[in-house]
Structure formats: C-alpha cells, structure tokens
C-alpha cells in the first residue's frame, strides 16, 4: 500500500517537500492521544527477546532512526510511535544555520538511494536544547544527540563549537555523537585524522562531564565510509585509548559505486553524500573491520544501506549492538521498523544464539581477517 502511495504522491513531489509533509503528519499523529496509541500498537509491537542494552542504556530493541531525519528534535515521540527503538536527533551545530541552497536532496529511486547536500540545516544548539528541555515524553525512548560544526566556524576553532553544543545539549542527551563525517560541511571530515580527533573528543568528553551532574553521558563518534582502511583502524585505536563508548559506522559516501545503470545520470552527478542500498557493502565492511579491531571493548552502531531484517541481522552478526537506518524509510514507509523487528525476532529464534547479545559479532569472530 505504501509503495502505491509513494508512487502516486511522494515520488511526484520534490523530495524535501515530501519529507516536510511526512514529518508534519508524523508529528500530528503523535499529538492525538487515541491515534498515537492505535498507531504505536500497530507499528511498534514489542518483542521481549529483542531487548537491547548499549552503553548502559536499555532499549526495546536494537533498531533506531539515524541522524538527519529529525534534525531539530521535533518528532521524537512520532518516530518512537513508528517503532524506532532509539532516535538520534541532529546534526545540531553550535549556531543555527540554513544549510545549503535548495535543491539539495535527490531520490535515486531505481537504486533505492538518496543523494543529499543538506549542509546541516538546523535551529542551532540553544534552540534544540530548549526544545529537549521542554519535551514531555509520551513514549519512553532513547534519544541520542548528534553534534557537528557550524559552517562559518573555521576548522581550527571547531572544538570550541562542539564544546558549546555539548555544554547546551549533553544534559538532555541519553548519548552524544560527535559527527566528523558528513561530506557537506567543507573541511569537516579532516577532523577524522587522529591529530585533530584526539583533542576534539577529549574536549567534548570534558565538556560533557563538566555540564552533567551525576551521570556520565556516553560519547560516540560517527565516521565516513570513505576512510581508508588504515584510518578506520586508527580511529578504532583512538576510541579505545580515549575510552569512548561507541563508534557509528557509517555516514553517507562521496563515492558513486554500487549504482545501477537505471538511475538518471544527471542525478548521479549531483554533489553530496550518497546513502541507501549502494552504501550497504562498504558500511558492512567498515563495521566488520572495526569489530575485528575493537571486539566488545567498544559498542558499534551499524548504519548505511540497511533495508530489511536480513540487513539488520547481518550488521549484528558483523559486530553491531545497535543498527540504524534512514534512506530505506523513505522507500519502505511506516511499516518499516515493524517488519525489521519481526524479521529479527524470527532470525534469532532459528539461529544458534540464545540472545541477541550472543549473536553480536559472531560472523566476524568466525572469520576475523578483514
Ligand atoms: C537527507 C539526509 C540527511 C542526513 N543528515 C545527517 C546529519 O545531519 N547528520 C548525520 O550524522 N548523518 C546524516 N545523514 C546520514 C544518515 O544518518 C546515515 O548515516 C546515512 O544516510 C546512511 O544510512 P542509510 O543508508 O540508512 O540512509 C543524513 C542522511 C540523509 C539521507
């Protein structure tokens, strides 16, 4: 049914307008008590066996919404209503900014992919902190806060911008993500080099500890799929050295591999980050490499091209404790998370593993060579 609706309505609309329309519907449904109870009962049934714990946080399951869909923390309950077990909001920058000029989001329907160069359009850390502080949660869910650099802030002053966001947002975050991997802010991905990343993560850790009493906010870093393998290893080693809680692999790619011949070549040429199905293989590869390096010393979050339960299961077997998705939600619609949960529960039941935790990394442990 959604496929029919998508073809008839969303596909004919500009992708960013379609996003705003769907977003408004989700927010509206979550505000109407009878409706949201009904929708959550239909789309977010719980599977006890999928209960997950990651960096000390308990969740209904391992499957969450990746950053970028709810940049301003405006639809947390709506997304929980649709069955996501955790919601990562952001990327939020120190200061508000409009992002890149439109058009900046493109659908490659035949490839089940998206290209975006949104450029961190968001309300800024002060406004988002206020929204999170005022939120009266309807659904209990885990909220991650993903932070990035304000575009006008020079690379050399990046840490101060991240610290500003941390001071404002950490107390409202169940976990915090340092995003150094979006391709749409000039220079941002240079921060992945360990010489830059070490002081940045240290400063954010200290700022989080300073600004939150009585709780240690888990800190994660989100990396790009375009890193060379040695650089993936270097980030993994640094994360262990600094006692980071997690690594999110991966963000979108600037590569254009894995695309079929059917997508419009003009669209393929658009600059920006590619996400969805063509990213699947590389994201999985990076995840495997990370798990082979860090094992269970650091929690891994697998994201990039996850379309269905089998993909989510493969990420868990590769080493992910949590799995996230974004692009396939556009193509699959509101029943997406429900299907993933059902499929994961079925796979776990017929697997040799008694719990989801036992399955984490099982494939990579069997064949560790990357
Ligand atoms: C339109 C769009 C906007 C995004 N914005 C962000 C963002 O602000 N911060 C971030 O860390 N990732 C962002 N992402 C990347 C996703 O969180 C995710 O890492 C990537 O899309 C791969 O997952 P997918 O293939 O399931 O979409 C964005 C992705 C898309 C498609």
Coordinates of C-alpha atoms in Angstrom, one line a residue, residues 26 44 50 57 90 94 181 189 208 211 288 292 359:
X26 CA 4.0 12.1 11.9
X44 CA 5.6 -0.8 17.4
X50 CA 15.0 -8.2 21.1
X57 CA 21.1 2.3 28.2
X90 CA 20.7 16.3 14.7
X94 CA 26.7 25.4 17.8
X181 CA 31.9 12.5 8.7
X189 CA 35.9 15.1 7.5
X208 CA 30.0 16.7 28.9
X211 CA 28.0 20.1 32.4
X288 CA 33.5 -5.8 10.3
X292 CA 37.8 -7.2 14.3
X359 CA 24.8 -13.0 18.1

